[in-house]
mmCIF file of C-alpha atoms in Angstrom:
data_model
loop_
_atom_site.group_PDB
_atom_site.id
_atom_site.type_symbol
_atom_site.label_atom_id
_atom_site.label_comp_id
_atom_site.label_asym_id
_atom_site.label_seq_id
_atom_site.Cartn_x
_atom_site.Cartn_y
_atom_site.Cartn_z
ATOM 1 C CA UNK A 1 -9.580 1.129 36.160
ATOM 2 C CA UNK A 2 -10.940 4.373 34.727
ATOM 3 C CA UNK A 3 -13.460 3.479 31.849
ATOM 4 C CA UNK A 4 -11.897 4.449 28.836
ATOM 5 C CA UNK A 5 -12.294 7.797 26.982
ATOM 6 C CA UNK A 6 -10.061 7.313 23.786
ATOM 7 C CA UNK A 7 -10.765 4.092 22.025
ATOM 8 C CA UNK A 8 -8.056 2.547 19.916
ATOM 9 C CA UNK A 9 -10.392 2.319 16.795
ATOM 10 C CA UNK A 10 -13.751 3.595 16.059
ATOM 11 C CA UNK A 11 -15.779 2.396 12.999
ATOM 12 C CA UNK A 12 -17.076 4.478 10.524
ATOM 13 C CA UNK A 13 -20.552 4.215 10.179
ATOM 14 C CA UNK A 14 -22.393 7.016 9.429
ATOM 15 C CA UNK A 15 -26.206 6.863 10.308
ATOM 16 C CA UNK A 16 -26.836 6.822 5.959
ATOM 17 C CA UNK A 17 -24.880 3.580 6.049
ATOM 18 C CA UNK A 18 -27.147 2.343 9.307
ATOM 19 C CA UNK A 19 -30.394 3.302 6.804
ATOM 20 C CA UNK A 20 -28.289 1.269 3.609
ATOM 21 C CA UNK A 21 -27.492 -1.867 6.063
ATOM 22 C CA UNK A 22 -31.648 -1.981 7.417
ATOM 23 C CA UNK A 23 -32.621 -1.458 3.833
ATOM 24 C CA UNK A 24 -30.364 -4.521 3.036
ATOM 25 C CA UNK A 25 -32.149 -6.789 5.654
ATOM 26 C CA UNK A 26 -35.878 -6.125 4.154
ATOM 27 C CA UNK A 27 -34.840 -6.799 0.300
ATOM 28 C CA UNK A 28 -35.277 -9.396 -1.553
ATOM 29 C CA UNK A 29 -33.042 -12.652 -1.751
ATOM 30 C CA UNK A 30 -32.596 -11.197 -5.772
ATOM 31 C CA UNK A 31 -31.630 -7.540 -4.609
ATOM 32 C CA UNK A 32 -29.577 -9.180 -1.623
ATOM 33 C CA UNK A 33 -27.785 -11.005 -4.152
ATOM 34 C CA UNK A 34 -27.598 -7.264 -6.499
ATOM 35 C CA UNK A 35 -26.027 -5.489 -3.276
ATOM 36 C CA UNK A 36 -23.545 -8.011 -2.524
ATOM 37 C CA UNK A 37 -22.404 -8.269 -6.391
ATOM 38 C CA UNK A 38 -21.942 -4.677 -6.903
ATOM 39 C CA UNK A 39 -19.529 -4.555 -3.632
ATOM 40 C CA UNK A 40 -17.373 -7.276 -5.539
ATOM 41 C CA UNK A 41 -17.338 -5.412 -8.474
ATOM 42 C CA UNK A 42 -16.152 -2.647 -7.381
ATOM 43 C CA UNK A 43 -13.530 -3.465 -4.937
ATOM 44 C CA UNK A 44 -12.478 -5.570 -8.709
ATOM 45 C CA UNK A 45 -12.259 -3.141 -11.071
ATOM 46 C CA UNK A 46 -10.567 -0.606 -8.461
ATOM 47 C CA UNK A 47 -7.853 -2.852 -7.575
ATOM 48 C CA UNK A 48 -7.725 -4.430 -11.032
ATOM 49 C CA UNK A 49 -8.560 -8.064 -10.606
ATOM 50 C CA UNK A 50 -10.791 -9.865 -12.362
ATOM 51 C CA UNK A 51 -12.895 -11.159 -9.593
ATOM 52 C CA UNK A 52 -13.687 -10.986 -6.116
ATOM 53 C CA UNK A 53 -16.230 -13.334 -3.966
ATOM 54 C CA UNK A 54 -17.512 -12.096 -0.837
ATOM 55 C CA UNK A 55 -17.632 -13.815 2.256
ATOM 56 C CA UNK A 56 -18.725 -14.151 5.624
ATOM 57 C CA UNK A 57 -15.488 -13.971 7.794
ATOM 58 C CA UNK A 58 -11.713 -14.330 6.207
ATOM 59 C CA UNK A 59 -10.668 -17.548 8.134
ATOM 60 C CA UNK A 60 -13.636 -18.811 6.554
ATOM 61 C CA UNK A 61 -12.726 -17.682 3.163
ATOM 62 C CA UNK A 62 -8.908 -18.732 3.593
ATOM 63 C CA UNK A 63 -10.008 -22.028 4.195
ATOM 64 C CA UNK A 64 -11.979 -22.537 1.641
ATOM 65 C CA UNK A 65 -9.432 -21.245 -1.020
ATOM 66 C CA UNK A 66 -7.079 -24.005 0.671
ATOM 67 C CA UNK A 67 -9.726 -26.448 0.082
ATOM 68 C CA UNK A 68 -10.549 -25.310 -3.828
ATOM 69 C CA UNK A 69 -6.451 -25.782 -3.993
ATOM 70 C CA UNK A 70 -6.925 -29.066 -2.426
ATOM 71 C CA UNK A 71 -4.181 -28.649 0.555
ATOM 72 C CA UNK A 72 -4.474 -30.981 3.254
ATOM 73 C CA UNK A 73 -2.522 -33.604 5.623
ATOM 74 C CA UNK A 74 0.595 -33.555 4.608
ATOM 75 C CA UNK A 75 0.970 -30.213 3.100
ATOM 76 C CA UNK A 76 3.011 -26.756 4.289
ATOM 77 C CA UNK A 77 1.600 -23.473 4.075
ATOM 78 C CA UNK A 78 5.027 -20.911 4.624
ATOM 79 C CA UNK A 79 3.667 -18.059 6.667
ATOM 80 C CA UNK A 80 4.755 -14.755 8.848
ATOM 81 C CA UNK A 81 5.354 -15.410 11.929
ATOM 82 C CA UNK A 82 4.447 -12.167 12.785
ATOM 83 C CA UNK A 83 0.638 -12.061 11.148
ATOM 84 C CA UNK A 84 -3.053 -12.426 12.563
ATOM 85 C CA UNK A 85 -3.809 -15.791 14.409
ATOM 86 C CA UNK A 86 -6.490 -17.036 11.891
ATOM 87 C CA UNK A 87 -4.070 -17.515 9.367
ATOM 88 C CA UNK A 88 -2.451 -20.758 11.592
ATOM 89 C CA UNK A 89 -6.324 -22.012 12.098
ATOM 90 C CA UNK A 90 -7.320 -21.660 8.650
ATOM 91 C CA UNK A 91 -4.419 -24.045 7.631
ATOM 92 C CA UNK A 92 -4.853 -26.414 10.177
ATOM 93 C CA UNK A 93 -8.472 -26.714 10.085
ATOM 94 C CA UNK A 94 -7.702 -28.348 6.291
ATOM 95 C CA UNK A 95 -5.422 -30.867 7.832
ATOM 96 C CA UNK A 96 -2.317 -28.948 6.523
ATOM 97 C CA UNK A 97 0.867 -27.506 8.893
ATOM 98 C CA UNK A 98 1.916 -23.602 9.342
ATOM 99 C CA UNK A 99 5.494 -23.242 8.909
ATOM 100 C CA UNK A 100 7.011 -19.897 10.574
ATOM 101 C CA UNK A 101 8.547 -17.979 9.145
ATOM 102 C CA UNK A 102 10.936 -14.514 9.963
ATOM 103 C CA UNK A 103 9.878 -10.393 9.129
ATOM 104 C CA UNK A 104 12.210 -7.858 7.799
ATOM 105 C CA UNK A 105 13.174 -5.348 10.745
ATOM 106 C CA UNK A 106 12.128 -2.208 9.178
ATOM 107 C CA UNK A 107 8.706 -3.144 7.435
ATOM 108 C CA UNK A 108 7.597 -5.533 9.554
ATOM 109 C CA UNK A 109 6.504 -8.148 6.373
ATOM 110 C CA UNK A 110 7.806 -11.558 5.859
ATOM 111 C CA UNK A 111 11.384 -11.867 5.072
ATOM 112 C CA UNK A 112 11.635 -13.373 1.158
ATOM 113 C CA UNK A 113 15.140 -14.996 1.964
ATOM 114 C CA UNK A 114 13.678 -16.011 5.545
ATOM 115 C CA UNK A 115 10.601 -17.485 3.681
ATOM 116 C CA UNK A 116 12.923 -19.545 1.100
ATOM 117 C CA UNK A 117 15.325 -21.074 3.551
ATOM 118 C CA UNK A 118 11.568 -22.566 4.884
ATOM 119 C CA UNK A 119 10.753 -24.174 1.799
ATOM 120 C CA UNK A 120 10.602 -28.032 2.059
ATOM 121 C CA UNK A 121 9.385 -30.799 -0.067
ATOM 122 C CA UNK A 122 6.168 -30.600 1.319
ATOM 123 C CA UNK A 123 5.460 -26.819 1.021
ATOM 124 C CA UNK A 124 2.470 -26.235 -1.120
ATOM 125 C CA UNK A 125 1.954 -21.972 -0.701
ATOM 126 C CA UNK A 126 3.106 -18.967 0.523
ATOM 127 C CA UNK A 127 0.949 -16.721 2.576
ATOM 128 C CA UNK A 128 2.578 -12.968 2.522
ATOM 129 C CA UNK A 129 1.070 -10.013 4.353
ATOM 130 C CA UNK A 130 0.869 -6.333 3.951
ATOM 131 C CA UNK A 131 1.960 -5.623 7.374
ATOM 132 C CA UNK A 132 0.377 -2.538 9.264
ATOM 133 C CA UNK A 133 0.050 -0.730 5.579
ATOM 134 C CA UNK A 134 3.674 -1.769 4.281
ATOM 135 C CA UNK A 135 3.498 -3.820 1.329
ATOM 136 C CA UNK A 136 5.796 -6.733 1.295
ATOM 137 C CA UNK A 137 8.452 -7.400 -1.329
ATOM 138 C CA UNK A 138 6.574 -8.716 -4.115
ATOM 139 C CA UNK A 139 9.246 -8.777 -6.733
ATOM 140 C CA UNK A 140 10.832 -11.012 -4.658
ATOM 141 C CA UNK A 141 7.684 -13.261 -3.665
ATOM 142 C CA UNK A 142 6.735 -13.422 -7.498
ATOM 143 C CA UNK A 143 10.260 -14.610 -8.040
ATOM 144 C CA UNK A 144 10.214 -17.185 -5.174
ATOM 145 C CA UNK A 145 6.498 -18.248 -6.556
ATOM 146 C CA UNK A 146 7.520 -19.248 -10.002
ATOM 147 C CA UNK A 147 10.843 -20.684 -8.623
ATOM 148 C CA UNK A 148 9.334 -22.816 -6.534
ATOM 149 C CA UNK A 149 5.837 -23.530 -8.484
ATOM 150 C CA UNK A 150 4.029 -22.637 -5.054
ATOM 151 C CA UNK A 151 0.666 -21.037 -4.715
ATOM 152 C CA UNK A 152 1.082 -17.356 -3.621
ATOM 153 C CA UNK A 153 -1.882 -15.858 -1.290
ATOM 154 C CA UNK A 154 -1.797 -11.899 -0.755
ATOM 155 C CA UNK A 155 -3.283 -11.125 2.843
ATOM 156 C CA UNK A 156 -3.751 -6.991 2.339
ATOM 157 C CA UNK A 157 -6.386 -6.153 4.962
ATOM 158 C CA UNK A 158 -4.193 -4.114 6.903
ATOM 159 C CA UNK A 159 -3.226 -2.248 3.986
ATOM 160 C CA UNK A 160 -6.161 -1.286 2.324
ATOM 161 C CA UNK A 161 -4.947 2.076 0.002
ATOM 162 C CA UNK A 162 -1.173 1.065 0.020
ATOM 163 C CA UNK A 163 1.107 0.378 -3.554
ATOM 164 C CA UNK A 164 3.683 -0.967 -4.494
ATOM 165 C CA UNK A 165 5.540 0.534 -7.400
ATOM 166 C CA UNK A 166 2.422 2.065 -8.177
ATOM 167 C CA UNK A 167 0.243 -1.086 -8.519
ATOM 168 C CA UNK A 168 -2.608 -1.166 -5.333
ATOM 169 C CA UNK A 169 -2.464 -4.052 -2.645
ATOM 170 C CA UNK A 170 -4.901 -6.721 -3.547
ATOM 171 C CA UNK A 171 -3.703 -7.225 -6.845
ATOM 172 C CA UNK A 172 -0.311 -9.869 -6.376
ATOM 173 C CA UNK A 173 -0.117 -13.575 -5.958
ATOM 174 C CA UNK A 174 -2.785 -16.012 -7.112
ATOM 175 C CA UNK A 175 -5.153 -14.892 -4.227
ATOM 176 C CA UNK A 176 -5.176 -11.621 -2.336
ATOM 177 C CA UNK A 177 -7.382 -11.270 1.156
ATOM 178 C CA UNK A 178 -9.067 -8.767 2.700
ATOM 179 C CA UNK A 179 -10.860 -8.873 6.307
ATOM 180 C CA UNK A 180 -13.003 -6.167 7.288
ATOM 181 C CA UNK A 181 -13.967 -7.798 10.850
ATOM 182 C CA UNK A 182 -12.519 -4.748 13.022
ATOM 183 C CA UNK A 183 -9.997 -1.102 12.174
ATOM 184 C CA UNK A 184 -9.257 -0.331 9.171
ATOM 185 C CA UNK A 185 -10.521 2.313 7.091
ATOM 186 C CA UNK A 186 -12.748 -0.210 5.644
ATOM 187 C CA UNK A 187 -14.692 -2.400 8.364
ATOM 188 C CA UNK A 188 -17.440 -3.272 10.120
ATOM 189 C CA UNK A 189 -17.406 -6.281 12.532
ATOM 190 C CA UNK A 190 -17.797 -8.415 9.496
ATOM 191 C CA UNK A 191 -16.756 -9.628 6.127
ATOM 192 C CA UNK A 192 -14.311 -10.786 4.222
ATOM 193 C CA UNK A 193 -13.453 -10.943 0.101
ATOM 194 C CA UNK A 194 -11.106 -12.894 -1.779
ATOM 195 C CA UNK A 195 -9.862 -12.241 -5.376
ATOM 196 C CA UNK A 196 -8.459 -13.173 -8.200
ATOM 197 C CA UNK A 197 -7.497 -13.249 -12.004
ATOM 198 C CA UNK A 198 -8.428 -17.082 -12.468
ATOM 199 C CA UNK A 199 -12.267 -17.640 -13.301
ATOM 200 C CA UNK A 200 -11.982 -21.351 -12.526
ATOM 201 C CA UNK A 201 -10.585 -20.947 -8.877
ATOM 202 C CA UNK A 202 -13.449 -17.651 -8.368
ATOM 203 C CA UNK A 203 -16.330 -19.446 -9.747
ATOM 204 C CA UNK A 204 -15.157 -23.226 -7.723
ATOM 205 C CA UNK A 205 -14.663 -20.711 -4.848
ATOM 206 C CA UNK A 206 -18.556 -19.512 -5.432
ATOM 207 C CA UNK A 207 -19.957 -22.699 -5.854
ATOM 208 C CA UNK A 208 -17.779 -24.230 -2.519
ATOM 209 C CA UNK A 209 -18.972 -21.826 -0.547
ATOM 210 C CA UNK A 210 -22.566 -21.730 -1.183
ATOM 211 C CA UNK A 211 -22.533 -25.659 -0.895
ATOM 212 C CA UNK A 212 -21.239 -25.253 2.530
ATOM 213 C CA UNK A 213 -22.609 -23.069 6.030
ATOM 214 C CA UNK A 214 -24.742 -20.851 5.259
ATOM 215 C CA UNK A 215 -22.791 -18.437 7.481
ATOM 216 C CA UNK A 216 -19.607 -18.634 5.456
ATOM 217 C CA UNK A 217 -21.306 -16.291 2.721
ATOM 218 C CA UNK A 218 -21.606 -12.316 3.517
ATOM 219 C CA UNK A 219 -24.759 -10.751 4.618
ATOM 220 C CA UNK A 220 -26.341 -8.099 1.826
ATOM 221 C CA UNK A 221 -26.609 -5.920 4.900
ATOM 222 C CA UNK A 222 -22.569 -6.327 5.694
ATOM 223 C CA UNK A 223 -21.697 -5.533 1.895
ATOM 224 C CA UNK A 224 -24.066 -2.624 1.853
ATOM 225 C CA UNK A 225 -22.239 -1.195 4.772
ATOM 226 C CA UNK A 226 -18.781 -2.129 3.026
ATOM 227 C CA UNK A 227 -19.725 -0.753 -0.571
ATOM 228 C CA UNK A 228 -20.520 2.921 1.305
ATOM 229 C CA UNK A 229 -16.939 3.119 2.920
ATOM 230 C CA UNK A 230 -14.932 1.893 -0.178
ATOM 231 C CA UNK A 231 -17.228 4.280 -1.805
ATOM 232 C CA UNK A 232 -15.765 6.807 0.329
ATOM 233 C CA UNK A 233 -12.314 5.029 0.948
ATOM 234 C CA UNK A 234 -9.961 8.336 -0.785
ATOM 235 C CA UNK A 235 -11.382 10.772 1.594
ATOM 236 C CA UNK A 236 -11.094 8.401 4.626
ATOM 237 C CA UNK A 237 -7.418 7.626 3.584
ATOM 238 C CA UNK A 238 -6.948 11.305 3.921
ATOM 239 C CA UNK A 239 -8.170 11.986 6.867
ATOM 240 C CA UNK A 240 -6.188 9.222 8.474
ATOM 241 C CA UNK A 241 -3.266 10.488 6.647
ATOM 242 C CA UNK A 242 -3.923 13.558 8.589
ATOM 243 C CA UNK A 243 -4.029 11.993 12.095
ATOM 244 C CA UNK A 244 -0.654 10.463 11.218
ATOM 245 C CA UNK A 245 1.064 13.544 10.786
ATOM 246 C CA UNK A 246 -0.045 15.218 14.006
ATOM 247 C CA UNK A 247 0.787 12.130 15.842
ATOM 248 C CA UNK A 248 4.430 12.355 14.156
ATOM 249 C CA UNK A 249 4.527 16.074 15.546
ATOM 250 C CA UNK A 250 3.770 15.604 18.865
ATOM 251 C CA UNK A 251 5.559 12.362 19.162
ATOM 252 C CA UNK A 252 8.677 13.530 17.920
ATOM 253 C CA UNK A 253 9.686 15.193 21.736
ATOM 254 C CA UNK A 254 10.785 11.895 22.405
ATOM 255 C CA UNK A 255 14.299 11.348 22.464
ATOM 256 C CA UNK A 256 15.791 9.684 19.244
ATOM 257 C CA UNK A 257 12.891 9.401 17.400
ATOM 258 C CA UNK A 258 12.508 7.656 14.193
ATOM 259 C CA UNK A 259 10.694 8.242 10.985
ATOM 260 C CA UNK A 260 8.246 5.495 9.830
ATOM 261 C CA UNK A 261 9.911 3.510 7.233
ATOM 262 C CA UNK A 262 8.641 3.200 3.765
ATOM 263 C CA UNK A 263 10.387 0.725 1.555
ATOM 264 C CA UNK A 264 12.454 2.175 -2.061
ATOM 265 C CA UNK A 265 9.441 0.235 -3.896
ATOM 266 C CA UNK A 266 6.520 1.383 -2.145
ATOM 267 C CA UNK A 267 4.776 4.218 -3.523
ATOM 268 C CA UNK A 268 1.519 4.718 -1.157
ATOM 269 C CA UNK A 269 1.871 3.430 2.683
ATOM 270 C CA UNK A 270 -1.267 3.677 4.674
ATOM 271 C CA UNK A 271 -0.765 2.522 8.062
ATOM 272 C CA UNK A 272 -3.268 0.200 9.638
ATOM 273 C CA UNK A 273 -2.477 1.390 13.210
ATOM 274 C CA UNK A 274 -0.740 4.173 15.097
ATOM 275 C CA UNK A 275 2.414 1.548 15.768
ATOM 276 C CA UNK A 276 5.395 2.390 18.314
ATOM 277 C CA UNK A 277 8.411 0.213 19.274
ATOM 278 C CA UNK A 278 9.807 0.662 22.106
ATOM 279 C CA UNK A 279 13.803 0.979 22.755
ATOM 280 C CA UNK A 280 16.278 -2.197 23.590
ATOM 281 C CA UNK A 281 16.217 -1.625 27.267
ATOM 282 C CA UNK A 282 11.999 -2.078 27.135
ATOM 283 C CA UNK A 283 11.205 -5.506 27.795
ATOM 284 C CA UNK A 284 7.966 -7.212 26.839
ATOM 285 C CA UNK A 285 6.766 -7.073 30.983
ATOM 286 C CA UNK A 286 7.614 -3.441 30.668
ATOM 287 C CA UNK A 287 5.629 -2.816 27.211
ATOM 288 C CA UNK A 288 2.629 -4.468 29.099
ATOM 289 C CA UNK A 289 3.266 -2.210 32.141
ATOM 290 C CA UNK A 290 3.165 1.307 29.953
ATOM 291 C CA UNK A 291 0.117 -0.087 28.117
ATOM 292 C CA UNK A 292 -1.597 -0.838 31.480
ATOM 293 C CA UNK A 293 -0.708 2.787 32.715
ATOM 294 C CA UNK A 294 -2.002 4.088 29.637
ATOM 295 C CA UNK A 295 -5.342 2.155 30.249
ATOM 296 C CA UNK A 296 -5.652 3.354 33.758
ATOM 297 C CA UNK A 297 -5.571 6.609 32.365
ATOM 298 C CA UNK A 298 -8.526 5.769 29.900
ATOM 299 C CA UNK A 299 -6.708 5.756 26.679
ATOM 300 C CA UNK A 300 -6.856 2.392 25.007
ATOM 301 C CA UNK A 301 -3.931 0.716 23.610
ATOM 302 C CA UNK A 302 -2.634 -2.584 23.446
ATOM 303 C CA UNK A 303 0.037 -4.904 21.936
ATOM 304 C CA UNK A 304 0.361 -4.928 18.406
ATOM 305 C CA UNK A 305 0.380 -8.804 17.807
ATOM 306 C CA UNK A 306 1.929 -11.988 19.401
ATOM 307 C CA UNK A 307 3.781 -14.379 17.594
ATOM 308 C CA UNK A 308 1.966 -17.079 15.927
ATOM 309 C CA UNK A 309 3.664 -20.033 17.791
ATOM 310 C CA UNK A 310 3.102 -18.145 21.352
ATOM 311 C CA UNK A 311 -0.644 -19.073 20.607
ATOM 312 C CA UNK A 312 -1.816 -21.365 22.575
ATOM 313 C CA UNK A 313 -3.585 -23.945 19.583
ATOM 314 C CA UNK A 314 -0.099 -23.526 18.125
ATOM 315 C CA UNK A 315 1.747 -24.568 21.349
ATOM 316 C CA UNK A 316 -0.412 -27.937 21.628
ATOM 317 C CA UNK A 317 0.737 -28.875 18.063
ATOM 318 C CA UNK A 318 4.397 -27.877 18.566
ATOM 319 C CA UNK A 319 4.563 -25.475 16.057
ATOM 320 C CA UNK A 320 8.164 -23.809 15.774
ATOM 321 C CA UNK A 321 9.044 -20.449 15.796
ATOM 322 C CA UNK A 322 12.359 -21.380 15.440
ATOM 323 C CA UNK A 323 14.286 -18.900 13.429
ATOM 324 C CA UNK A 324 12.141 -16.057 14.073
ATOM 325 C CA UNK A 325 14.081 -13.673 16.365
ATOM 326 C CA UNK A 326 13.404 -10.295 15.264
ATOM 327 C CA UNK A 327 9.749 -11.445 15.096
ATOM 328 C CA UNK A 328 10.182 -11.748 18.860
ATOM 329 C CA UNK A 329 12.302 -8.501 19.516
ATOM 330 C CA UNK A 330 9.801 -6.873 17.140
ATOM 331 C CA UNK A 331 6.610 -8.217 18.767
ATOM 332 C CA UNK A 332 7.398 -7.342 22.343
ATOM 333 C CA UNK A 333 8.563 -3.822 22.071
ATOM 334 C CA UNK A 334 5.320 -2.890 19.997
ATOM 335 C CA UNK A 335 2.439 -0.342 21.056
ATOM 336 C CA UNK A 336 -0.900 0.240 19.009
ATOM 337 C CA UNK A 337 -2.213 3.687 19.922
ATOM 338 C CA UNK A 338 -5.711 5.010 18.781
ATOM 339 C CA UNK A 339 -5.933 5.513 15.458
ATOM 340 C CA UNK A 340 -8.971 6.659 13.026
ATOM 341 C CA UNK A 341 -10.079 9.131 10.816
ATOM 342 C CA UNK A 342 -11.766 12.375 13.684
ATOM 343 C CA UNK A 343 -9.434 11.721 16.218
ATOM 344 C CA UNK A 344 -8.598 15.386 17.565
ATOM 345 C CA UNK A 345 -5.135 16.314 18.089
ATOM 346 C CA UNK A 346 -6.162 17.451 21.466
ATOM 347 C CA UNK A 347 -6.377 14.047 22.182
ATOM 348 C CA UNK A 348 -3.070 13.133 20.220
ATOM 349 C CA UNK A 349 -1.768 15.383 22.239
ATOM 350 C CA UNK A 350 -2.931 13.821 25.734
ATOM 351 C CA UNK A 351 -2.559 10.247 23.992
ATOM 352 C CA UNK A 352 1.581 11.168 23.445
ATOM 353 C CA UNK A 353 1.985 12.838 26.413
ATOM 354 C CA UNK A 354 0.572 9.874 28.820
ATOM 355 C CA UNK A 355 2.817 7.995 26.810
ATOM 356 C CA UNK A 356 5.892 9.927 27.761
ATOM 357 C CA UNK A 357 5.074 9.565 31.489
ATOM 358 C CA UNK A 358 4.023 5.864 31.402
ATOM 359 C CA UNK A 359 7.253 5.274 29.782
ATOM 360 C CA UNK A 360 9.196 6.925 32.631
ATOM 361 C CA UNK A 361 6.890 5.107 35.348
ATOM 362 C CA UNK A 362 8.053 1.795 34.475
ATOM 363 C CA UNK A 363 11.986 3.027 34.664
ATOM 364 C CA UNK A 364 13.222 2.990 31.503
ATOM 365 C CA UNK A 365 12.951 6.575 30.268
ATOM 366 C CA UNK A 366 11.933 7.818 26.659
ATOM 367 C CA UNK A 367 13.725 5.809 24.327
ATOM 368 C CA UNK A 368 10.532 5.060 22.396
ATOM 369 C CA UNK A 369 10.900 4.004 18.618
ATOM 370 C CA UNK A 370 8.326 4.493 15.651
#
């Protein structure tokens, strides 16, 4: 395999930020404490919640809101089937059971009426993500919340600059999520904050997580490194803005192209990944073949995600994904190309055009999707 040229993210860390992180390190425990509140205010006041708590990783922080909400054996959690695979450990790990739930075809977010017809006796929340930059419905989620008297948790990492009738990501349900572990216009291999309006839950949240690991709380070094990106976060959304567009372009000399969709009710959509679906006559051995060709030919790319109950942990426990049928079609037909701010359209260029020809070597022509 020829080692690979074009990664599918790069992080942006600028050697000023490498200075801010070391800086970080040497302080104090009192100006460690200083660098990690002023991240939390910040990302607060800009997305216009009252507070934010800073932690080490998101699973981590996800289970410790579950615990502060006191779900456990017994308990349902209503999630997207089609989301990141800590979600599932961070409910079981509290003793409580994913339930799986369908996405809407075009945005890729959890279905509302798929989530309802989920909704037992035992269900105690509602997890809802911002999938790939496209907020979900929350109308319909805030709705389905009061409704149902469920606790509503916003996961919004992958749609960090994204609104929904003008109000930003971060700001719906009871609890909104971010994860800056890896892409993302915001990230750094670490990280994770959680916010909210209710002072009880943030302070309990405080106080439960400095009682526990050590680990579970963020590193003054990781919210230095944070603070300098959101700092910078407008111009960064622009830039990747920019990529888009050229990648749209070039990749429009496939046949029967499609535009990205952006819902009636969202008013900013910043994608989280350069994300193609395939056609119908792709299957999921043939999306694995193109992004093995493209690999060979030293441009990264992979699948975008697998379905929660294809995980393995979720297999053991017979976890259903029952239901979920256009998280399967969408899931296997799904290609993450590079994406980040400085990627050259030279290489967009080179990235769509290996593309084209993968997508011919494994028989099935150019009927590639956005």
């Amino acid at each position: 395999m020829s080692a690979l040229k074009i990664r599918t993210e790069v992080w942006d860390i600028a050697a000023a930020d490498r200075e801010r992180m070391r800086a970080a390190e040497q302080a104090s425990p009192a100006v460690q404490a200083t660098i990690i509140s002023a991240f939390e205010a910040r990302v607060a006041t800009q997305l216009a919640r009252r507070h934010a708590v800073a932690c080490a990783s998101a699973t981590g922080g996800l289970q410790h809101v579950f615990e502060v909400y006191g779900l456990g054996p017994g308990d349902e959690v209503v999630v997207s089937a089609y989301s990141w695979h800590g979600i599932a450990r961070a409910v079981w790990r509290v003793g409580a059971t994913p339930v799986f739930a369908d996405i809407d075809y075009w945005s890729g977010t959890l279905n509302p009426e798929k989530a309802a017809a989920k909704i037992g006796p035992a269900t105690r929340a509602i997890l809802v993500g911002n999938t790939n930059g496209h907020p979900a419905d929350w109308t319909a989620f805030e709705e389905l919340r009061l409704r149902h008297d469920l606790i509503l948790i916003e996961d919004s990492t992958e749609a960090i600059g994204s609104t929904y009738e003008g109000r930003p990501v971060g700001c719906f349900g009871d609890v909104s999520l971010f994860d800056f572990q890896a892409r993302g216009p915001v990230a750094g291999g670490a990280g994770a904050l959680v916010l909210t309006d209710d002072v009880r839950l943030a302070q309990a949240l405080g106080e439960h997580m400095t009682a526990g690991r050590k680990a579970d709380v963020m590193s003054a070094s990781t919210a230095a490194l944070l603070d300098a990106q959101w700092g910078r976060l407008e111009d960064t959304l622009a830039a990747r803005a920019s990529v888009a567009a050229l990648y749209g372009r070039h990749i429009r000399s496939f046949e029967g192209i499609k535009d990205p969709y952006t819902g009636p009710r969202v008013s900013a959509h910043h994608a989280f990944t350069f994300l193609v679906h395939l056609g119908a006559r792709f299957s999921r051995q043939a999306r694995d073949a193109i992004v093995d060709d493209l690999c060979e030919g030293g441009i990264e790319a992979r699948a975008y995600a697998i379905p929660l109950y294809r995980d393995e942990e979720c297999r053991r426990r017979r976890l259903s994904g029952a239901g979920c049928g256009l998280t399967d079609k969408i899931a296997d037909r799904g290609i993450v190309l590079p994406f980040y701010a400085g990627l050259a359209e030279e290489e967009i260029a080179r990235i769509v055009e290996s593309l084209k020809d993968a997508s011919i070597n494994v028989g099935a022509g150019s009927a590639i999707y956005l």
